[in-house]
């Protein structure tokens, strides 16, 4: 199903999408973004109705910027008011003695492939994903456009050819750091940034892996990642890095394809194809339970939703949402 901008917000797209929220038992008070998500427990076969989803948003302290204008009845303080306006963008830093050197890590975790391979993979990613991007456009729009004017420093892990930039990077005041291990992605990402309206001086592409981000601690307002945790070598290490670079109260916005339900034909097909997928699609895994890993990563709050994209059979199940440091 292709979603359109006239539909309800990313956290209430479809009454058949399952939405759950979790809060870490060790959550620390936040100094910036302040909202509390109501914990909700459902069986795997129980889904919220449209009315229940609207009620969940009204009863939460979810900031207004997470709701689509005119479509949500909650009235919360805007994100820009809750986190303040005195941002001081912090540039990428060199590795400190207390953590691994990012350059050494990228060469260890993902050594450079032959130029022809890197170039071919970047070209295919730039030219053959239009149908997928059309199918997820509604989700991405509702999730990412709310960053406009609300965050001054955004780091996107696995930026690839930059398909997400058009949703959040048209603001002259935002500074975007794009992380990708494939240096051949840079020209496509820079072109996407220009097309989005981002000044060239506000975009920086860095060859790195998500397991060792070349960015200072607590320096980023928001981290964006879509279809990246499927291909990183260590998901838990990546999520720890996301939390390290986020400012207190900073947010992580994500959308990932995940393993199908055990015992289904789709899961059987995923299990069969997974080794080939990893070998020929740059390490992409079909059977990761990414949603569970995100909820257990130590974020203070996580709002995670399920989506089904029937036109991409092998990766139909997706999770998307927001996690707060």
Short mmCIF file of C-alpha atoms in Angstrom, two decimals:
data_model
loop_
_atom_site.label_atom_id
_atom_site.label_comp_id
_atom_site.label_asym_id
_atom_site.label_seq_id
_atom_site.Cartn_x
_atom_site.Cartn_y
_atom_site.Cartn_z
CA UNK A 1 0.00 0.00 0.00
CA UNK A 2 1.35 3.40 -0.95
CA UNK A 3 0.66 5.99 1.68
CA UNK A 4 -0.14 9.60 0.87
CA UNK A 5 0.40 12.80 2.80
CA UNK A 6 -3.33 13.12 3.41
CA UNK A 7 -3.22 10.16 5.77
CA UNK A 8 -2.77 10.46 9.50
CA UNK A 9 0.58 10.89 11.23
CA UNK A 10 3.39 8.35 11.22
CA UNK A 11 2.32 7.12 14.62
CA UNK A 12 -1.25 6.51 13.46
CA UNK A 13 -1.03 5.54 9.80
CA UNK A 14 -3.11 2.41 9.70
CA UNK A 15 -5.39 0.66 12.20
CA UNK A 16 -3.71 -2.58 11.20
CA UNK A 17 -0.26 -1.39 12.23
CA UNK A 18 0.78 -2.52 15.70
CA UNK A 19 2.20 0.18 17.95
CA UNK A 20 3.91 -0.34 21.27
CA UNK A 21 5.76 1.95 23.62
CA UNK A 22 8.43 1.15 26.15
CA UNK A 23 10.29 2.96 28.87
CA UNK A 24 13.62 1.88 30.26
CA UNK A 25 13.58 1.00 33.98
CA UNK A 26 16.89 2.82 34.26
CA UNK A 27 15.79 5.97 32.46
CA UNK A 28 17.57 9.15 33.47
CA UNK A 29 15.85 12.51 33.64
CA UNK A 30 16.20 14.43 30.39
CA UNK A 31 17.30 18.03 30.26
CA UNK A 32 15.81 18.85 26.89
CA UNK A 33 13.01 16.97 25.18
CA UNK A 34 10.42 15.99 27.78
CA UNK A 35 7.67 13.55 27.02
CA UNK A 36 6.42 10.36 28.59
CA UNK A 37 4.95 7.50 26.62
CA UNK A 38 2.21 5.37 28.12
CA UNK A 39 3.30 1.75 28.29
CA UNK A 40 1.03 -0.51 26.28
CA UNK A 41 1.03 -4.28 26.24
CA UNK A 42 -0.75 -6.17 23.47
CA UNK A 43 -0.72 -9.67 22.22
CA UNK A 44 0.94 -10.27 18.87
CA UNK A 45 -2.47 -10.53 17.23
CA UNK A 46 -4.02 -7.44 18.83
CA UNK A 47 -3.90 -4.12 17.03
CA UNK A 48 -5.08 -0.64 18.09
CA UNK A 49 -8.03 0.90 16.36
CA UNK A 50 -7.84 4.38 14.87
CA UNK A 51 -9.68 5.74 17.92
CA UNK A 52 -7.34 3.94 20.34
CA UNK A 53 -4.30 5.35 18.59
CA UNK A 54 -5.71 8.88 18.77
CA UNK A 55 -6.46 8.34 22.44
CA UNK A 56 -2.91 7.14 23.10
CA UNK A 57 -1.51 10.32 21.63
CA UNK A 58 -3.90 12.53 23.58
CA UNK A 59 -3.06 10.83 26.87
CA UNK A 60 0.70 11.02 26.34
CA UNK A 61 2.97 13.98 26.81
CA UNK A 62 4.21 13.56 23.23
CA UNK A 63 5.40 16.93 21.94
CA UNK A 64 3.23 18.56 19.30
CA UNK A 65 5.94 18.38 16.64
CA UNK A 66 5.49 14.59 16.46
CA UNK A 67 1.91 15.04 15.26
CA UNK A 68 0.84 15.93 11.75
CA UNK A 69 -0.53 19.50 11.59
CA UNK A 70 -4.31 19.55 11.74
CA UNK A 71 -4.61 15.79 12.19
CA UNK A 72 -3.87 15.26 15.86
CA UNK A 73 -5.98 16.57 18.72
CA UNK A 74 -3.15 16.76 21.27
CA UNK A 75 -1.84 20.21 22.17
CA UNK A 76 1.71 20.00 23.42
CA UNK A 77 4.56 22.47 23.54
CA UNK A 78 6.51 22.60 20.36
CA UNK A 79 9.85 20.83 20.16
CA UNK A 80 11.69 24.09 19.66
CA UNK A 81 10.30 25.34 22.98
CA UNK A 82 11.09 22.21 24.94
CA UNK A 83 14.68 21.86 23.84
CA UNK A 84 15.49 25.54 23.64
CA UNK A 85 17.02 27.60 20.89
CA UNK A 86 20.60 27.99 22.07
CA UNK A 87 22.14 25.25 19.96
CA UNK A 88 25.87 25.33 19.36
CA UNK A 89 26.68 22.93 16.51
CA UNK A 90 29.71 20.84 17.46
CA UNK A 91 31.92 19.66 14.59
CA UNK A 92 33.13 16.11 14.24
CA UNK A 93 35.99 15.25 16.53
CA UNK A 94 39.06 13.09 16.29
CA UNK A 95 39.03 9.85 18.22
CA UNK A 96 39.78 10.17 21.91
CA UNK A 97 41.98 7.67 23.79
CA UNK A 98 38.84 6.30 25.47
CA UNK A 99 37.19 5.05 22.30
CA UNK A 100 38.22 3.36 19.05
CA UNK A 101 39.66 5.39 16.21
CA UNK A 102 36.88 5.78 13.60
CA UNK A 103 39.29 5.43 10.67
CA UNK A 104 40.72 2.20 12.03
CA UNK A 105 37.22 0.93 12.75
CA UNK A 106 35.89 1.56 9.25
CA UNK A 107 38.84 -0.24 7.73
CA UNK A 108 38.41 -3.12 10.17
CA UNK A 109 34.63 -3.51 10.04
CA UNK A 110 34.16 -2.68 6.37
CA UNK A 111 37.39 -2.63 4.39
CA UNK A 112 37.15 -0.71 1.09
CA UNK A 113 35.80 -2.77 -1.78
CA UNK A 114 37.18 -2.40 -5.32
CA UNK A 115 36.26 0.95 -6.83
CA UNK A 116 34.11 -0.66 -9.50
CA UNK A 117 32.04 -2.44 -6.84
CA UNK A 118 31.58 0.66 -4.69
CA UNK A 119 30.62 2.73 -7.73
CA UNK A 120 28.23 0.10 -9.07
CA UNK A 121 26.53 -0.37 -5.72
CA UNK A 122 26.08 3.37 -5.27
CA UNK A 123 24.71 3.71 -8.81
CA UNK A 124 22.21 0.86 -8.32
CA UNK A 125 21.07 2.31 -5.01
CA UNK A 126 20.54 5.69 -6.63
CA UNK A 127 18.63 4.38 -9.64
CA UNK A 128 16.71 1.27 -8.57
CA UNK A 129 14.98 2.14 -5.32
CA UNK A 130 12.32 4.57 -6.55
CA UNK A 131 9.42 2.12 -6.10
CA UNK A 132 10.44 1.37 -2.53
CA UNK A 133 10.88 5.06 -1.71
CA UNK A 134 7.42 5.76 -3.13
CA UNK A 135 5.91 3.11 -0.87
CA UNK A 136 7.53 4.43 2.30
CA UNK A 137 7.16 8.13 1.44
CA UNK A 138 4.15 8.60 3.70
CA UNK A 139 5.90 7.11 6.70
CA UNK A 140 9.11 9.04 6.12
CA UNK A 141 7.31 12.30 5.52
CA UNK A 142 5.37 12.19 8.77
CA UNK A 143 8.39 11.02 10.74
CA UNK A 144 11.18 13.20 9.34
CA UNK A 145 9.64 16.48 8.21
CA UNK A 146 9.01 17.39 11.83
CA UNK A 147 12.76 17.91 12.22
CA UNK A 148 12.57 21.03 10.06
CA UNK A 149 13.32 24.05 12.15
CA UNK A 150 13.50 21.99 15.32
CA UNK A 151 17.03 20.55 15.27
CA UNK A 152 20.22 22.33 14.28
CA UNK A 153 22.51 19.30 14.14
CA UNK A 154 21.35 16.09 12.46
CA UNK A 155 23.50 13.04 11.91
CA UNK A 156 22.29 10.43 9.44
CA UNK A 157 23.87 7.01 9.71
CA UNK A 158 24.01 5.01 6.50
CA UNK A 159 23.04 8.07 4.50
CA UNK A 160 23.70 6.29 1.21
CA UNK A 161 22.53 8.36 -1.74
CA UNK A 162 20.58 10.72 0.52
CA UNK A 163 16.91 9.80 -0.13
CA UNK A 164 15.88 11.09 3.31
CA UNK A 165 17.38 14.56 2.98
CA UNK A 166 14.40 16.00 1.12
CA UNK A 167 12.24 15.43 4.18
CA UNK A 168 14.27 17.37 6.72
CA UNK A 169 17.27 19.17 5.20
CA UNK A 170 15.75 22.20 3.46
CA UNK A 171 16.35 24.52 6.41
CA UNK A 172 19.31 26.90 6.13
CA UNK A 173 19.86 26.60 9.88
CA UNK A 174 20.33 22.84 9.98
CA UNK A 175 23.75 21.21 9.77
CA UNK A 176 23.80 17.63 8.50
CA UNK A 177 26.52 15.03 8.95
CA UNK A 178 26.15 12.08 6.58
CA UNK A 179 27.86 8.83 7.59
CA UNK A 180 28.50 6.01 5.14
CA UNK A 181 31.36 3.52 4.64
CA UNK A 182 31.05 3.70 0.84
CA UNK A 183 32.82 6.87 -0.32
CA UNK A 184 31.15 6.57 -3.73
CA UNK A 185 27.85 7.53 -2.10
CA UNK A 186 29.13 11.03 -1.44
CA UNK A 187 28.41 12.57 -4.84
CA UNK A 188 24.85 11.28 -4.78
CA UNK A 189 24.28 12.43 -1.20
CA UNK A 190 25.65 15.90 -1.96
CA UNK A 191 23.38 16.17 -4.99
CA UNK A 192 20.41 15.14 -2.85
CA UNK A 193 21.33 17.74 -0.24
CA UNK A 194 21.46 20.46 -2.89
CA UNK A 195 18.13 19.34 -4.34
CA UNK A 196 16.64 19.49 -0.86
CA UNK A 197 17.78 23.11 -0.52
CA UNK A 198 20.57 22.54 1.98
CA UNK A 199 23.50 24.96 1.55
CA UNK A 200 26.66 23.03 0.57
CA UNK A 201 28.54 24.35 3.58
CA UNK A 202 25.89 22.84 5.87
CA UNK A 203 26.47 19.28 4.68
CA UNK A 204 29.42 17.10 5.56
CA UNK A 205 29.91 13.55 4.29
CA UNK A 206 32.19 11.31 6.33
CA UNK A 207 33.37 7.83 5.44
CA UNK A 208 32.76 5.89 8.63
CA UNK A 209 30.80 3.02 10.09
CA UNK A 210 27.93 3.44 12.53
CA UNK A 211 29.78 1.37 15.13
CA UNK A 212 32.38 4.17 15.51
CA UNK A 213 30.91 7.58 14.72
CA UNK A 214 33.51 10.35 14.22
CA UNK A 215 31.45 12.84 16.23
CA UNK A 216 31.87 14.28 19.72
CA UNK A 217 29.89 13.05 22.69
CA UNK A 218 26.52 14.74 23.27
CA UNK A 219 26.86 16.96 20.18
CA UNK A 220 23.87 15.95 18.01
CA UNK A 221 20.22 16.96 18.34
CA UNK A 222 18.81 14.13 16.21
CA UNK A 223 20.10 10.94 14.61
CA UNK A 224 18.31 9.55 11.55
CA UNK A 225 18.67 6.00 10.31
CA UNK A 226 16.62 4.11 7.73
CA UNK A 227 17.49 0.66 6.40
CA UNK A 228 20.88 0.73 8.08
CA UNK A 229 20.69 -1.58 11.12
CA UNK A 230 20.11 -4.46 8.74
CA UNK A 231 23.64 -4.16 7.39
CA UNK A 232 25.81 -2.95 10.26
CA UNK A 233 28.11 -5.57 11.72
CA UNK A 234 27.11 -4.93 15.34
CA UNK A 235 23.64 -3.50 16.01
CA UNK A 236 24.16 -3.07 19.75
CA UNK A 237 27.42 -1.19 19.27
CA UNK A 238 25.72 1.05 16.72
CA UNK A 239 22.89 1.90 19.11
CA UNK A 240 25.38 2.69 21.87
CA UNK A 241 27.13 5.08 19.49
CA UNK A 242 23.81 6.72 18.65
CA UNK A 243 23.18 7.36 22.34
CA UNK A 244 26.73 8.58 22.89
CA UNK A 245 26.55 11.31 20.25
CA UNK A 246 23.01 12.48 21.11
CA UNK A 247 22.56 15.43 23.43
CA UNK A 248 20.53 14.78 26.58
CA UNK A 249 16.95 14.61 25.39
CA UNK A 250 18.10 14.06 21.80
CA UNK A 251 16.13 11.77 19.54
CA UNK A 252 16.77 8.86 17.21
CA UNK A 253 14.32 8.46 14.32
CA UNK A 254 14.38 5.10 12.59
CA UNK A 255 12.75 2.90 9.98
CA UNK A 256 14.04 -0.64 9.42
CA UNK A 257 12.95 -3.83 7.74
CA UNK A 258 12.83 -6.78 10.13
CA UNK A 259 12.35 -10.52 10.27
CA UNK A 260 8.94 -11.91 9.43
CA UNK A 261 6.98 -13.80 12.05
CA UNK A 262 8.33 -17.24 12.91
CA UNK A 263 6.56 -20.10 11.18
CA UNK A 264 5.38 -18.09 8.18
CA UNK A 265 6.24 -18.78 4.57
CA UNK A 266 7.82 -15.33 4.30
CA UNK A 267 10.13 -16.12 7.23
CA UNK A 268 11.11 -19.42 5.60
CA UNK A 269 12.00 -17.55 2.40
CA UNK A 270 13.97 -14.98 4.40
CA UNK A 271 15.92 -17.74 6.14
CA UNK A 272 16.80 -19.33 2.79
CA UNK A 273 17.82 -16.07 1.11
CA UNK A 274 19.58 -14.45 4.06
CA UNK A 275 23.11 -15.75 3.28
CA UNK A 276 22.83 -14.59 -0.33
CA UNK A 277 21.41 -11.26 0.76
CA UNK A 278 24.39 -10.68 3.03
CA UNK A 279 26.89 -11.65 0.36
CA UNK A 280 25.54 -9.65 -2.56
CA UNK A 281 23.77 -6.72 -0.87
CA UNK A 282 26.57 -5.30 1.22
CA UNK A 283 25.94 -7.30 4.38
CA UNK A 284 22.18 -6.78 4.60
CA UNK A 285 20.43 -9.25 6.94
CA UNK A 286 16.84 -10.31 6.34
CA UNK A 287 16.15 -11.94 9.71
CA UNK A 288 17.20 -9.43 12.37
CA UNK A 289 14.77 -8.63 15.18
CA UNK A 290 15.77 -4.98 15.04
CA UNK A 291 12.75 -3.61 16.88
CA UNK A 292 13.55 -5.68 19.96
CA UNK A 293 17.18 -4.56 19.89
CA UNK A 294 16.15 -0.89 19.77
CA UNK A 295 13.74 -1.23 22.69
CA UNK A 296 16.42 -2.97 24.77
CA UNK A 297 19.24 -0.56 23.90
CA UNK A 298 18.83 1.68 26.94
CA UNK A 299 16.91 4.64 25.54
CA UNK A 300 14.79 6.37 28.15
CA UNK A 301 11.69 6.12 25.96
CA UNK A 302 10.90 4.30 22.74
CA UNK A 303 7.78 4.52 20.62
CA UNK A 304 7.94 1.77 18.02
CA UNK A 305 5.38 0.89 15.36
CA UNK A 306 4.91 -1.95 12.90
CA UNK A 307 4.23 -1.45 9.21
CA UNK A 308 3.62 -3.87 6.34
CA UNK A 309 4.80 -3.03 2.83
CA UNK A 310 3.31 -5.72 0.57
CA UNK A 311 5.06 -4.59 -2.60
CA UNK A 312 8.49 -5.55 -1.24
CA UNK A 313 7.85 -9.18 -0.41
CA UNK A 314 11.14 -10.21 1.20
CA UNK A 315 11.24 -7.15 3.45
CA UNK A 316 7.53 -6.56 3.97
CA UNK A 317 7.67 -6.22 7.79
CA UNK A 318 9.08 -2.88 8.96
CA UNK A 319 9.45 -1.07 12.27
CA UNK A 320 9.57 2.71 12.53
CA UNK A 321 9.45 5.24 15.31
CA UNK A 322 11.38 7.42 17.72
CA UNK A 323 13.68 6.79 20.66
CA UNK A 324 14.75 9.40 23.18
CA UNK A 325 18.04 9.56 25.06
#
